[in-house]
Amino acid sequence: MTGPPVRVGVPTWIFFPAVVGAAFVLLPLLAIVLRTPWSRFFDLLVSQASQEALLLSLRTSGTSTLLCIVFGIPMALVLARTSFRGQGILRSLVLLPLVLPPVVGGIALLYTFGRRGLLGETFEVLGVQVAFSTTAVVLAQTFVAMPFLVVSLEGALRTAGQKYEVAAATLGAGPTTVFRRVTLPLVLPGLASGAVLAFARSLGEFGATITFAGSLQGVTRTLPLEIYLRRETDAEAAVALSLVLVVVAVLVIGFARQGKGSL
């Protein structure tokens, strides 16, 4: 004997706030498209300043994403797979750039790697100047983007659990082998999502970059900084470059979702 079919679905009233929320996000993007000066669009994109800013943004964002992967994976692994006193405080501090105003992050980096900073004097003796250089752009982007990778990967590690790792260890695999052959493949979709979020955050970074790296064309002036400066002198150019940044971000996120589906 079978009972009536169980109906599982979304409450009808949920759709109203969902549509309002979607409109809140999409309408500003539509406004950019409508205000784009299409007659000058390609001329604005091929200008030397625009090309240098776009290429610098892509190059530094790629480098900072790589640094996030190199240092973020061990951090997420330690937070998810170990337990020690003060771990909660450490997690809060690691994730602090998520909520910290970017300009505060820039000031913190300046007082760490600047000429008279905590480590800056040491770099100065070695003949290396970090602040107001392309390296400073990469450090600022890494500082604000790394928590996105750590959060995504730590969540994936906790969701995956440890049963496969325990089984591999029981069969005689060492910790490094378990990490390389079991843990990493298991959380690869989470790692990919975190890396994409880190890249997108790096691409849009502004506050920490202008505070720590300044705005020198071809050296530290990334696309968000170029948009900000153009806003004062050529509003149509700023709108066109903003649209480029939106399109690049959409392509990155779309590519990530496609890649995640194939993993």
Short mmCIF file of C-alpha atoms in Angstrom, two decimals, residues 119-214:
data_model
loop_
_atom_site.label_atom_id
_atom_site.label_comp_id
_atom_site.label_asym_id
_atom_site.label_seq_id
_atom_site.Cartn_x
_atom_site.Cartn_y
_atom_site.Cartn_z
CA LEU A 119 60.54 43.90 6.64
CA GLY A 120 61.07 46.78 4.24
CA GLU A 121 64.37 47.90 5.77
CA THR A 122 65.78 44.38 5.27
CA PHE A 123 64.69 44.39 1.64
CA GLU A 124 66.18 47.89 1.30
CA VAL A 125 69.59 46.59 2.47
CA LEU A 126 69.34 43.82 -0.13
CA GLY A 127 68.60 46.43 -2.79
CA VAL A 128 64.99 45.35 -3.29
CA GLN A 129 62.20 47.91 -3.23
CA VAL A 130 58.78 46.32 -2.89
CA ALA A 131 56.39 49.23 -2.35
CA PHE A 132 55.14 51.09 -5.43
CA SER A 133 56.27 48.35 -7.80
CA THR A 134 54.57 45.57 -9.75
CA THR A 135 55.56 43.21 -6.93
CA ALA A 136 53.50 45.39 -4.57
CA VAL A 137 50.47 44.93 -6.85
CA VAL A 138 50.86 41.15 -6.65
CA LEU A 139 51.25 41.23 -2.85
CA ALA A 140 48.18 43.45 -2.42
CA GLN A 141 46.08 41.17 -4.63
CA THR A 142 47.34 38.04 -2.84
CA PHE A 143 46.57 39.59 0.56
CA VAL A 144 42.91 40.26 -0.27
CA ALA A 145 42.32 37.15 -2.42
CA MET A 146 43.88 34.33 -0.40
CA PRO A 147 41.01 34.02 2.14
CA PHE A 148 38.62 33.19 -0.73
CA LEU A 149 40.72 30.16 -1.66
CA VAL A 150 41.22 29.09 1.97
CA VAL A 151 37.48 29.28 2.76
CA SER A 152 36.48 27.32 -0.35
CA LEU A 153 39.11 24.63 0.13
CA GLU A 154 38.59 24.26 3.88
CA GLY A 155 34.85 23.77 3.28
CA ALA A 156 35.58 21.14 0.61
CA LEU A 157 37.97 19.30 2.95
CA ARG A 158 35.45 19.22 5.81
CA THR A 159 32.66 18.07 3.46
CA ALA A 160 34.80 15.29 1.95
CA GLY A 161 35.64 13.87 5.39
CA GLN A 162 38.57 11.58 6.12
CA LYS A 163 37.29 8.05 5.47
CA TYR A 164 39.24 7.65 2.19
CA GLU A 165 42.37 9.11 3.77
CA VAL A 166 42.05 6.70 6.71
CA ALA A 167 41.58 3.78 4.30
CA ALA A 168 44.69 4.77 2.33
CA ALA A 169 46.73 5.18 5.51
CA THR A 170 45.53 1.77 6.72
CA LEU A 171 46.90 0.27 3.49
CA GLY A 172 50.33 1.73 4.27
CA ALA A 173 50.36 5.03 2.38
CA GLY A 174 52.37 7.84 4.02
CA PRO A 175 50.91 11.30 4.75
CA THR A 176 52.44 12.86 1.62
CA THR A 177 51.17 10.03 -0.59
CA VAL A 178 47.69 10.29 0.97
CA PHE A 179 47.67 14.03 0.36
CA ARG A 180 48.86 13.70 -3.25
CA ARG A 181 46.87 10.62 -4.31
CA VAL A 182 43.69 10.91 -2.22
CA THR A 183 43.08 14.30 -0.59
CA LEU A 184 44.02 16.58 -3.48
CA PRO A 185 41.98 14.76 -6.20
CA LEU A 186 39.03 14.54 -3.79
CA VAL A 187 38.83 18.32 -3.26
CA LEU A 188 39.90 19.39 -6.75
CA PRO A 189 36.49 21.00 -7.59
CA GLY A 190 36.67 23.05 -4.37
CA LEU A 191 40.24 24.04 -5.16
CA ALA A 192 39.23 25.12 -8.67
CA SER A 193 36.34 27.21 -7.31
CA GLY A 194 38.61 28.84 -4.73
CA ALA A 195 41.26 29.62 -7.35
CA VAL A 196 38.69 31.25 -9.63
CA LEU A 197 37.29 33.33 -6.78
CA ALA A 198 40.83 34.40 -5.88
CA PHE A 199 41.55 35.36 -9.50
CA ALA A 200 38.30 37.33 -9.80
CA ARG A 201 38.99 39.13 -6.50
CA SER A 202 42.52 39.95 -7.62
CA LEU A 203 41.23 41.29 -10.93
CA GLY A 204 38.91 43.72 -9.17
CA GLU A 205 41.27 44.77 -6.38
CA PHE A 206 41.55 48.55 -5.97
CA GLY A 207 41.96 49.94 -2.43
CA ALA A 208 44.99 47.98 -1.22
CA THR A 209 46.67 48.35 -4.61
CA ILE A 210 46.44 52.13 -4.85
CA THR A 211 47.56 52.50 -1.21
CA PHE A 212 50.49 50.11 -1.34
CA ALA A 213 51.50 50.19 -5.01
CA GLY A 214 50.37 53.60 -6.25
#
